[in-house]
Short mmCIF file of C-alpha atoms and ligand atoms in Angstrom, two decimals:
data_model
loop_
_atom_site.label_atom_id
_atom_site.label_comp_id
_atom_site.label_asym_id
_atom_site.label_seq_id
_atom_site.Cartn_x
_atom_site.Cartn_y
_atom_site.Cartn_z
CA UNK A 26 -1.65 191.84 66.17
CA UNK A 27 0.11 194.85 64.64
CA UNK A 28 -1.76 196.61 61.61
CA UNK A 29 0.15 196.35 58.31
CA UNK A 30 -2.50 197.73 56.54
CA UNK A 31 -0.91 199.94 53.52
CA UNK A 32 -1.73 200.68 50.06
CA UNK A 33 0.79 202.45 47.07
CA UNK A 34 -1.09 205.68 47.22
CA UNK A 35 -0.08 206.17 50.50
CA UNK A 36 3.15 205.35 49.94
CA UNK A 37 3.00 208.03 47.25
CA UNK A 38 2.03 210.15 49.26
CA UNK A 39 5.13 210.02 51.49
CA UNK A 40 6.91 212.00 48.46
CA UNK A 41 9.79 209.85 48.52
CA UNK A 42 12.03 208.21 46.09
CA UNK A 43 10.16 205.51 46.27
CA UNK A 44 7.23 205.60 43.49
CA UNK A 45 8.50 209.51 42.77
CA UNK A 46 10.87 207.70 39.22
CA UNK A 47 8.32 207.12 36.85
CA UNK A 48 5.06 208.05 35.30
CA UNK A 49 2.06 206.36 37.18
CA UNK A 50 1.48 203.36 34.82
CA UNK A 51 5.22 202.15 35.35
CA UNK A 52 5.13 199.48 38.83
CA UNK A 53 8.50 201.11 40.39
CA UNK A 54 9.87 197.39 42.03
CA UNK A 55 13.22 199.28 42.05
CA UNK A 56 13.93 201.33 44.98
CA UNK A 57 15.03 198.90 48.25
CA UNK A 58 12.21 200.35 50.90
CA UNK A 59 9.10 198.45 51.56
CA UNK A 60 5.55 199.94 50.99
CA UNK A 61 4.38 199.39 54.47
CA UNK A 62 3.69 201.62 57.26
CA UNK A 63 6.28 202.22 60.21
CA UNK A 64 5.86 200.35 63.53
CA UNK A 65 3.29 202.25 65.82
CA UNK A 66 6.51 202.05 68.73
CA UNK A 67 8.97 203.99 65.96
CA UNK A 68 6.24 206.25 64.98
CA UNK A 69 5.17 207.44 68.58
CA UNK A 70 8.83 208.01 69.57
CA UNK A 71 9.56 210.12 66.68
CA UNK A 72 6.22 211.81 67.14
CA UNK A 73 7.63 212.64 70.81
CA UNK A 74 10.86 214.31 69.42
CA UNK A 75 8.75 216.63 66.98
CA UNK A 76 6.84 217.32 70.07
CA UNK A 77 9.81 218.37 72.09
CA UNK A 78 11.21 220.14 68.80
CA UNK A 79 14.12 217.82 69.40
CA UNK A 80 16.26 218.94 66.24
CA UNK A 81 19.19 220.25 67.64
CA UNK A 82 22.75 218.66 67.53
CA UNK A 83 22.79 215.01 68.01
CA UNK A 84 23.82 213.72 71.72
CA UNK A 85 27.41 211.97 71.64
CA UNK A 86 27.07 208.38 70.59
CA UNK A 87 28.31 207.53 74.53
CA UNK A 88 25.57 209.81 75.70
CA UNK A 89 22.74 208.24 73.48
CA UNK A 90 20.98 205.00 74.28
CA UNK A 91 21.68 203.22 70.70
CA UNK A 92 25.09 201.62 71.31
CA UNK A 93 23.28 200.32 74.33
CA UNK A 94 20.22 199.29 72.43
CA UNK A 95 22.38 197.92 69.30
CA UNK A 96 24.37 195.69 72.05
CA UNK A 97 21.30 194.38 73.83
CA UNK A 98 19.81 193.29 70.28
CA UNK A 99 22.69 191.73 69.12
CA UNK A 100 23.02 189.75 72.23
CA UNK A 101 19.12 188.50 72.14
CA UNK A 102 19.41 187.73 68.35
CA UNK A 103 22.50 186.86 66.95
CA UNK A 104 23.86 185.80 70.84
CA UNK A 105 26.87 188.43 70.48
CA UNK A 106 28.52 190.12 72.93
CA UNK A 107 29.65 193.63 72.31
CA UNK A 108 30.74 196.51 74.26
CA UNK A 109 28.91 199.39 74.00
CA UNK A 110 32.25 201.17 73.52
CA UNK A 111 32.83 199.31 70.45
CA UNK A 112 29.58 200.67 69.08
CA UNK A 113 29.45 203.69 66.95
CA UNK A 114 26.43 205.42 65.13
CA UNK A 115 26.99 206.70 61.55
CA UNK A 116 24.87 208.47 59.47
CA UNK A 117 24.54 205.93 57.08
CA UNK A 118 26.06 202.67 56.13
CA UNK A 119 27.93 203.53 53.11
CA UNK A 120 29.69 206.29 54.96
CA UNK A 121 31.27 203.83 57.41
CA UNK A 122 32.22 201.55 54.53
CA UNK A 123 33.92 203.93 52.82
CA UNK A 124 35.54 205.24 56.05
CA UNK A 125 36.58 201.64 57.61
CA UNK A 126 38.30 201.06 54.00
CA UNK A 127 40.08 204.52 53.60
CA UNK A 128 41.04 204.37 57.98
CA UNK A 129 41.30 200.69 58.80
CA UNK A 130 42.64 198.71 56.05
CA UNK A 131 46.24 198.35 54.92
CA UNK A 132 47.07 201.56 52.79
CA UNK A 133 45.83 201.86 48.80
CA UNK A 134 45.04 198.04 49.37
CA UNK A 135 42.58 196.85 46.57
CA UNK A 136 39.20 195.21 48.33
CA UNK A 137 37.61 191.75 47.24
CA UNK A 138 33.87 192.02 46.68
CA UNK A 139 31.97 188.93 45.97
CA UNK A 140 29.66 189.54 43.36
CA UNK A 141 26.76 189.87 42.86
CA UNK A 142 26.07 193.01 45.46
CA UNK A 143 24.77 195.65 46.41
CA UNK A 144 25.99 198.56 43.32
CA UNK A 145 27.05 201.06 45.93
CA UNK A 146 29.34 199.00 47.16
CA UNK A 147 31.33 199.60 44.28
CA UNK A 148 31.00 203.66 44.49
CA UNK A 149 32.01 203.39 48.26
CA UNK A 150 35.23 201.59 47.05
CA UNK A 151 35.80 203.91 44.42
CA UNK A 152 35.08 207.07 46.53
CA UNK A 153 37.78 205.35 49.35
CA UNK A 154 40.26 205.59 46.02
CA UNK A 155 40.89 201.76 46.05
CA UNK A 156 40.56 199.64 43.51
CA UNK A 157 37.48 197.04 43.55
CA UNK A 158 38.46 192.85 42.93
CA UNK A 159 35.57 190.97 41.98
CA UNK A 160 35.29 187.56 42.70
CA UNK A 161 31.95 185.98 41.31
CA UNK A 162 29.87 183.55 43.75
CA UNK A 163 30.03 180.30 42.12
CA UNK A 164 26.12 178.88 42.29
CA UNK A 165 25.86 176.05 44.33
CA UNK A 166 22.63 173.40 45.08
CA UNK A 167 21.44 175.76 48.19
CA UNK A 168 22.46 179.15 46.23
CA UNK A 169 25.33 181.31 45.79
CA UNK A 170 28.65 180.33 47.47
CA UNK A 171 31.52 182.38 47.99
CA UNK A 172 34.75 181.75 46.00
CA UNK A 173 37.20 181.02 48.70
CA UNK A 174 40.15 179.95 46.13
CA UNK A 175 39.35 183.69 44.07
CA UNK A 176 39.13 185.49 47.74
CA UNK A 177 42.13 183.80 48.40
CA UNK A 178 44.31 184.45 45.10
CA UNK A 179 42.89 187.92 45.40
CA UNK A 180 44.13 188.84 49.24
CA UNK A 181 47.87 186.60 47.70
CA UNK A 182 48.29 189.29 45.20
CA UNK A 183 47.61 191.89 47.58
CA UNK A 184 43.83 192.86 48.53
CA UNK A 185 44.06 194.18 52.09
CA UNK A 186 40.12 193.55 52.79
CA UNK A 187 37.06 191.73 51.69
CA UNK A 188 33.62 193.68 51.83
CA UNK A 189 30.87 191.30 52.28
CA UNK A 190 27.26 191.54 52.06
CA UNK A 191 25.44 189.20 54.81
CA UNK A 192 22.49 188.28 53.76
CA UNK A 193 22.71 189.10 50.20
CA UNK A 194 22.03 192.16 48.72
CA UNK A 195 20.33 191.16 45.75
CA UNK A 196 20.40 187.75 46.20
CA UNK A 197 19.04 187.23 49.75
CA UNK A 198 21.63 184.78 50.50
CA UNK A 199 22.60 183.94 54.21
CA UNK A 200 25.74 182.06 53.96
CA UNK A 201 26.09 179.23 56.17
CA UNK A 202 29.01 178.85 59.15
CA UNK A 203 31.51 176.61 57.19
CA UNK A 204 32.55 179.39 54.44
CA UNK A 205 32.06 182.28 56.98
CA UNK A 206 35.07 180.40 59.36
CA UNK A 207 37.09 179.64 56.14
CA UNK A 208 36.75 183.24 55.29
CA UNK A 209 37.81 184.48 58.53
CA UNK A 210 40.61 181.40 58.54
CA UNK A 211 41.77 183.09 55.18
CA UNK A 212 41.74 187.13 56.60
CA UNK A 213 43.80 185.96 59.99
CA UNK A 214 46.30 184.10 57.31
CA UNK A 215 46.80 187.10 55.13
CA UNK A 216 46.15 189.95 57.66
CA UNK A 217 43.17 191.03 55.99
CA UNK A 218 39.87 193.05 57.25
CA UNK A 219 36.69 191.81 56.99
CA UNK A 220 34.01 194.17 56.60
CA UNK A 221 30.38 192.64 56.44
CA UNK A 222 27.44 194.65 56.04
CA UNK A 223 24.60 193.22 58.13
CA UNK A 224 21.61 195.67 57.26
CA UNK A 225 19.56 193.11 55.77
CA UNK A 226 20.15 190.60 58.49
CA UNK A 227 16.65 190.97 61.14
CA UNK A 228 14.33 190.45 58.02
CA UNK A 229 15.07 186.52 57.70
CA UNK A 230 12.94 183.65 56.53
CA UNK A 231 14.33 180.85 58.64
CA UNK A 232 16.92 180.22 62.14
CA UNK A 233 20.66 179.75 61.57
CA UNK A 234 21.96 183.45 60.55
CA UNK A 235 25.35 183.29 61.98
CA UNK A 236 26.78 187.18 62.48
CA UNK A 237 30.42 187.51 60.87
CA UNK A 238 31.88 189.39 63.75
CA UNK A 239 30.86 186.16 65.53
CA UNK A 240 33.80 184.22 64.09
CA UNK A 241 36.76 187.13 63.27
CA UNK A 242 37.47 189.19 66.60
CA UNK A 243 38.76 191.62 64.14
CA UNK A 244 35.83 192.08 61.86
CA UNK A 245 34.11 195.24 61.62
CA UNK A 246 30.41 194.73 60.97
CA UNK A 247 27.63 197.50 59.86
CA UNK A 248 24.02 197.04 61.67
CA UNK A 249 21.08 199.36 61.18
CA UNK A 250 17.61 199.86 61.95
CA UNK A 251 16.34 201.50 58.94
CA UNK A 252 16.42 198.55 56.17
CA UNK A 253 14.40 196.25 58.78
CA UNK A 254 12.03 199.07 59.58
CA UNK A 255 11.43 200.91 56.88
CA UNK A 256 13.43 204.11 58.02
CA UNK A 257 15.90 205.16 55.91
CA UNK A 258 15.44 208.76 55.48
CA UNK A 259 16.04 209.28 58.91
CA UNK A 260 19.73 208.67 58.82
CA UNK A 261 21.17 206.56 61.46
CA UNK A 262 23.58 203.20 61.27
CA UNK A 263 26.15 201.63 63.36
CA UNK A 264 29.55 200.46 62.98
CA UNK A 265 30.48 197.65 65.41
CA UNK A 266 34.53 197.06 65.91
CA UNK A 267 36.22 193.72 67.05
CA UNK A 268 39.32 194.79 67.18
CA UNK A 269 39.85 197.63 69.89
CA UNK A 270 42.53 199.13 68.17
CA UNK A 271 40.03 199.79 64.96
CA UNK A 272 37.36 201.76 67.89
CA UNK A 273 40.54 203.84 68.82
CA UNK A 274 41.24 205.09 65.43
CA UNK A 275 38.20 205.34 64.98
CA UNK A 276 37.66 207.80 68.06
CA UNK A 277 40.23 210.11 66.63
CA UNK A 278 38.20 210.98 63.14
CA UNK A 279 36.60 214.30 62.69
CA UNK A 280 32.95 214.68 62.82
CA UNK A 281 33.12 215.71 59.36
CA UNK A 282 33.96 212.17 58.52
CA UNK A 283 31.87 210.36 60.70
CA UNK A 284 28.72 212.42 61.94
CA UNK A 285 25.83 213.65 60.28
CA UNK A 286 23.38 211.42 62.29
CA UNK A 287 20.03 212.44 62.56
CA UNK A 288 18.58 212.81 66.59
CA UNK A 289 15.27 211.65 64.95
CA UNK A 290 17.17 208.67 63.30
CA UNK A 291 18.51 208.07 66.67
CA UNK A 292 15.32 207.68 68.55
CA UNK A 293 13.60 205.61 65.87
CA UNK A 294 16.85 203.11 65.94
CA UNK A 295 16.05 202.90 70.11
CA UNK A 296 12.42 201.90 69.18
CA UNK A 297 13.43 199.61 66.67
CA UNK A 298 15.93 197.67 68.71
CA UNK A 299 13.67 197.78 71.86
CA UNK A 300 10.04 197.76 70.69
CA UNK A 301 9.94 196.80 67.20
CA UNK A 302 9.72 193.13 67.23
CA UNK A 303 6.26 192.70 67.25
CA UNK A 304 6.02 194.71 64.41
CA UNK A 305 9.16 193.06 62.44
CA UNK A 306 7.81 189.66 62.93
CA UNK A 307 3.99 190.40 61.03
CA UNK A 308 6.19 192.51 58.43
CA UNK A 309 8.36 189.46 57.96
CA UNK A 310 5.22 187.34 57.74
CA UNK A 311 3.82 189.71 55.13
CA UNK A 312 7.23 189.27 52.95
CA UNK A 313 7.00 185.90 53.06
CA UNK A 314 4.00 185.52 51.51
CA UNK A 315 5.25 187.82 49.04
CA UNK A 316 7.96 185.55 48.65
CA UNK A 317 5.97 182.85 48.22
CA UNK A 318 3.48 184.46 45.19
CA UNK A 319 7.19 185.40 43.70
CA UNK A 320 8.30 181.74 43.85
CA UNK A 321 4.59 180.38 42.72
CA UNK A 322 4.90 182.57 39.65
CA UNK A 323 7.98 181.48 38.07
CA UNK A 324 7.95 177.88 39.16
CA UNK A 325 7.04 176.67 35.52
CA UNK A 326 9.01 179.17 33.67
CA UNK A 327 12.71 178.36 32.55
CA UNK A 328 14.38 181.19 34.36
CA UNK A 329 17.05 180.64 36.97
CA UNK A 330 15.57 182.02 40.36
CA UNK A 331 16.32 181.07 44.15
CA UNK A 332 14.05 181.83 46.68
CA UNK A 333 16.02 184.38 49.23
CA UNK A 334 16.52 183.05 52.49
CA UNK A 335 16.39 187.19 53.80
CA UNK A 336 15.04 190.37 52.45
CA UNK A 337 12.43 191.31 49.53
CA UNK A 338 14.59 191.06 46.72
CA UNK A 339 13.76 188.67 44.04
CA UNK A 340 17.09 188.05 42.08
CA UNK A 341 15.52 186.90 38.07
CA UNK A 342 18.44 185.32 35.92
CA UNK A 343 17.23 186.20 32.66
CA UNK A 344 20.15 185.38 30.39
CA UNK A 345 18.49 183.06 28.38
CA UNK A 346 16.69 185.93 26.93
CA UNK A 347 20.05 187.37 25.36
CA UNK A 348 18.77 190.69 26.03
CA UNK A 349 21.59 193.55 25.88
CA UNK A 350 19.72 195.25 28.84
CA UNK A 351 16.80 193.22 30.74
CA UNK A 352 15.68 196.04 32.80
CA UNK A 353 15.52 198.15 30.16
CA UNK A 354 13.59 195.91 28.49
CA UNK A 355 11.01 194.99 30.94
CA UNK A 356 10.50 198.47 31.67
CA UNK A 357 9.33 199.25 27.59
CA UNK A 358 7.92 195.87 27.04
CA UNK A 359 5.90 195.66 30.34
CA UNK A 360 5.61 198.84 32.44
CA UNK A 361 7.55 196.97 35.00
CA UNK A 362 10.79 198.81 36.66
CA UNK A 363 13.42 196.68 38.50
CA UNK A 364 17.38 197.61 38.66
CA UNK A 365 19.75 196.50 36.44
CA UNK A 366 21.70 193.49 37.42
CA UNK A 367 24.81 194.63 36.16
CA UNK A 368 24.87 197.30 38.47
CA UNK A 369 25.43 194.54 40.77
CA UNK A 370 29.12 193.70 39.43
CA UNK A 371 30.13 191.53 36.07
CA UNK A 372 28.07 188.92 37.54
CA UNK A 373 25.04 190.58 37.15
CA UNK A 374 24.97 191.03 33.79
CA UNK A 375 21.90 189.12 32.40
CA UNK A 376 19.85 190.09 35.37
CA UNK A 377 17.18 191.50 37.47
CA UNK A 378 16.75 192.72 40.67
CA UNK A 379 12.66 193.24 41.63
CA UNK A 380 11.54 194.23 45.32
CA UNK A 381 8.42 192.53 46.25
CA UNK A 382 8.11 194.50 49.25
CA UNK A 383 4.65 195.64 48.01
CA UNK A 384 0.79 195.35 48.26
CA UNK A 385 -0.12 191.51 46.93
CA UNK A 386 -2.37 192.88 44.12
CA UNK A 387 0.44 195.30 42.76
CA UNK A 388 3.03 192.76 42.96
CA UNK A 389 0.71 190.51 41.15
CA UNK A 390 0.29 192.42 38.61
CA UNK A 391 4.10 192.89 37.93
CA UNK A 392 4.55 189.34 37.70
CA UNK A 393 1.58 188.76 35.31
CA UNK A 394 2.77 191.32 32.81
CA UNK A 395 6.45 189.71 33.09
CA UNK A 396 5.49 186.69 32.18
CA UNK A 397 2.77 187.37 29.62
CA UNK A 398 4.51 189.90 27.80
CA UNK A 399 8.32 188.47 28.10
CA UNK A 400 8.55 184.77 29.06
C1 LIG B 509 23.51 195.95 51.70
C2 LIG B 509 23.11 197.38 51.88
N1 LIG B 509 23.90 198.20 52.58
C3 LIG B 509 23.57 199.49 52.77
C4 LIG B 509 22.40 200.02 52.24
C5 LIG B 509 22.12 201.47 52.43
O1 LIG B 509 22.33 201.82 53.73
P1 LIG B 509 22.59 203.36 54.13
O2 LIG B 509 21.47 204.16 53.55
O3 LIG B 509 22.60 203.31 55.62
O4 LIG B 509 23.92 203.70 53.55
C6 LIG B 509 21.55 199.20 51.52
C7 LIG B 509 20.32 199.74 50.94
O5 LIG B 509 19.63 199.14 50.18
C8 LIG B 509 21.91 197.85 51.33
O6 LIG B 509 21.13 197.01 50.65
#
């Protein structure tokens, strides 16, 4: 039994992001980090390295144990084989997005992003100096699908890579085999580079998550520890290559490009991939139920919702309300702060994005004043 036992104050207390946006009446549902405490196993590592003052330099990725660790969980849960060689650690995900689009796809290439995702996705692209195609996921009986004749028109007039977002980030969506091999079907036919970003992926609801890099040997996937567990000041992701041509160029970029991890984010990714499943599976327990008061609440109410399959986000498609800005609006009408769904591309316009990674009781109460004061 591993204690989840948290409460807001003490995530206030942490003196994070998280909670730090808004006066104390305003429920902050925003920020993607989960009020609950870190695994004991993450916790006592970390504690070690403060111990031993551990904040020099990191060790070289080779040197480390996380390309190791990354390999051996990636075997045991997605049933993937990877080199450690083909393993590198990052400071953080967005950094190796913006790095395998700028290094490893076809020069000033624009890249198709099916919408609705994560917003940074869209400063990543824009920071890389490319130009961003969106190509809206139609909505389909089991959720969003991807748009394999827009990915497809897109890469024909020229897109040299397609940045996916598996699960979902907002909409929680694990997307099942047939599309993924039609996608990678579609790169191999017009020499494009998949790049899916897997950070979501170890918080799922149900069996069947099927790893991109699992069906394109020349995919370049992004992994981390700190979305599952609840980590991500500590600054430490991983890039994983298919293609061994991508892990030589990638070899040969300064450390100002790629470095910046943090040892401390180093040792807690170890943890995480080695002793943090006991600790994943109760938090994953606790989301669900979460889930579940999310899905109770708006069962009679004539919004479009789909329960996510991964993740704490709650994706609300409020369009019916014909409000200019629903987030905006929640957050005067109700107290209640989510992020704007049109940061999430064109297709998010209309929408909400609410975390209901929090206490019961507080998530409760963001629901009740939703639907009392708005639907
Ligand atoms: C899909 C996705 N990728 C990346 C990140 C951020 O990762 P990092 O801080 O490692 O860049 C998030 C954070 O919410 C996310 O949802």
């Amino acid at each position: 039994m591993t204690d989840l036992d948290w409460d807001v104050e003490r995530s206030r207390a942490r003196r994070n992001k998280r909670w730090s946006q808004y006066d104390r009446d305003v429920i902050d549902l925003t920020v993607a980090e989960m009020d609950l405490p870190v695994a004991a196993p993450i916790l006592a590592a970390v504690q070690d390295d403060v111990r031993r003052q551990a904040f020099g330099y990191p060790l070289a990725d080779e040197l480390s144990d996380v390309p190791q660790a990354a390999g051996e969980w990636l075997a045991e849960e997605h049933g993937l084989t990877v080199a450690p060689d083909r393993v590198r650690l990052l400071p953080e995900l967005m950094r190796g997005i913006i790095m395998s689009i700028t290094h490893l796809t076809r020069a000033d290439s624009p890249v198709v992003v099916p919408t609705p995702v994560y917003g940074r996705f869209f400063d990543a692209i824009r920071v890389a100096g490319r130009e961003a195609v969106q190509v809206p996921m139609s909505m389909g009986e089991r959720g969003y699908e991807l748009d394999l004749d827009g990915i497809e028109r897109a890469l024909r007039a020229g897109a040299g890579s397609v940045l996916l977002c598996h699960p979902g980030n907002p909409t929680g969506r694990i997307l099942d085999v047939g599309p993924l091999r039609a996608l990678a079907a579609l790169a191999a036919r017009h020499g494009a580079k998949v790049i899916s970003d897997e950070i979501h992926a170890p918080l799922r609801y149900q069996p069947g998550f099927i790893p991109y890099g699992a069906l394109d040997a020349n995919a370049i996937t992004l992994i981390s520890a700190t979305k599952a567990w609840n980590f991500p000041g500590l600054r430490c992701g991983l890039i994983v290559f298919g293609d061994p041509a991508d892990a030589r160029v990638w070899a040969g970029l300064p450390r100002a490009a790629v470095g910046g991890m943090s040892p401390l984010g180093m040792t807690a990714t170890v943890a995480a991939f080695r002793e943090g499943r006991p600790w994943l599976r109760e938090a994953v327990r606790f989301l669900d139920g979460n889930r579940k008061l999310v899905t109770d609440a708006l069962a009679d109410l004539d919004i479009g919702y789909v329960e996510p399959q991964a993740s704490y986000l709650a994706w609300l498609d409020l369009r019916r309300f014909g409000l200019a800005d629903p987030a905006a609006h929640l957050l005067r009408e109700t107290g209640v702060a989510t992020a704007s769904g049109a940061d999430h591309g064109s297709a998010g316009d209309g929408f909400v994005r609410l975390n209901f990674a929090t206490p019961p009781d507080v998530l409760t109460d963001a629901l009740d004043r939703i639907i009392a004061r708005l639907l």
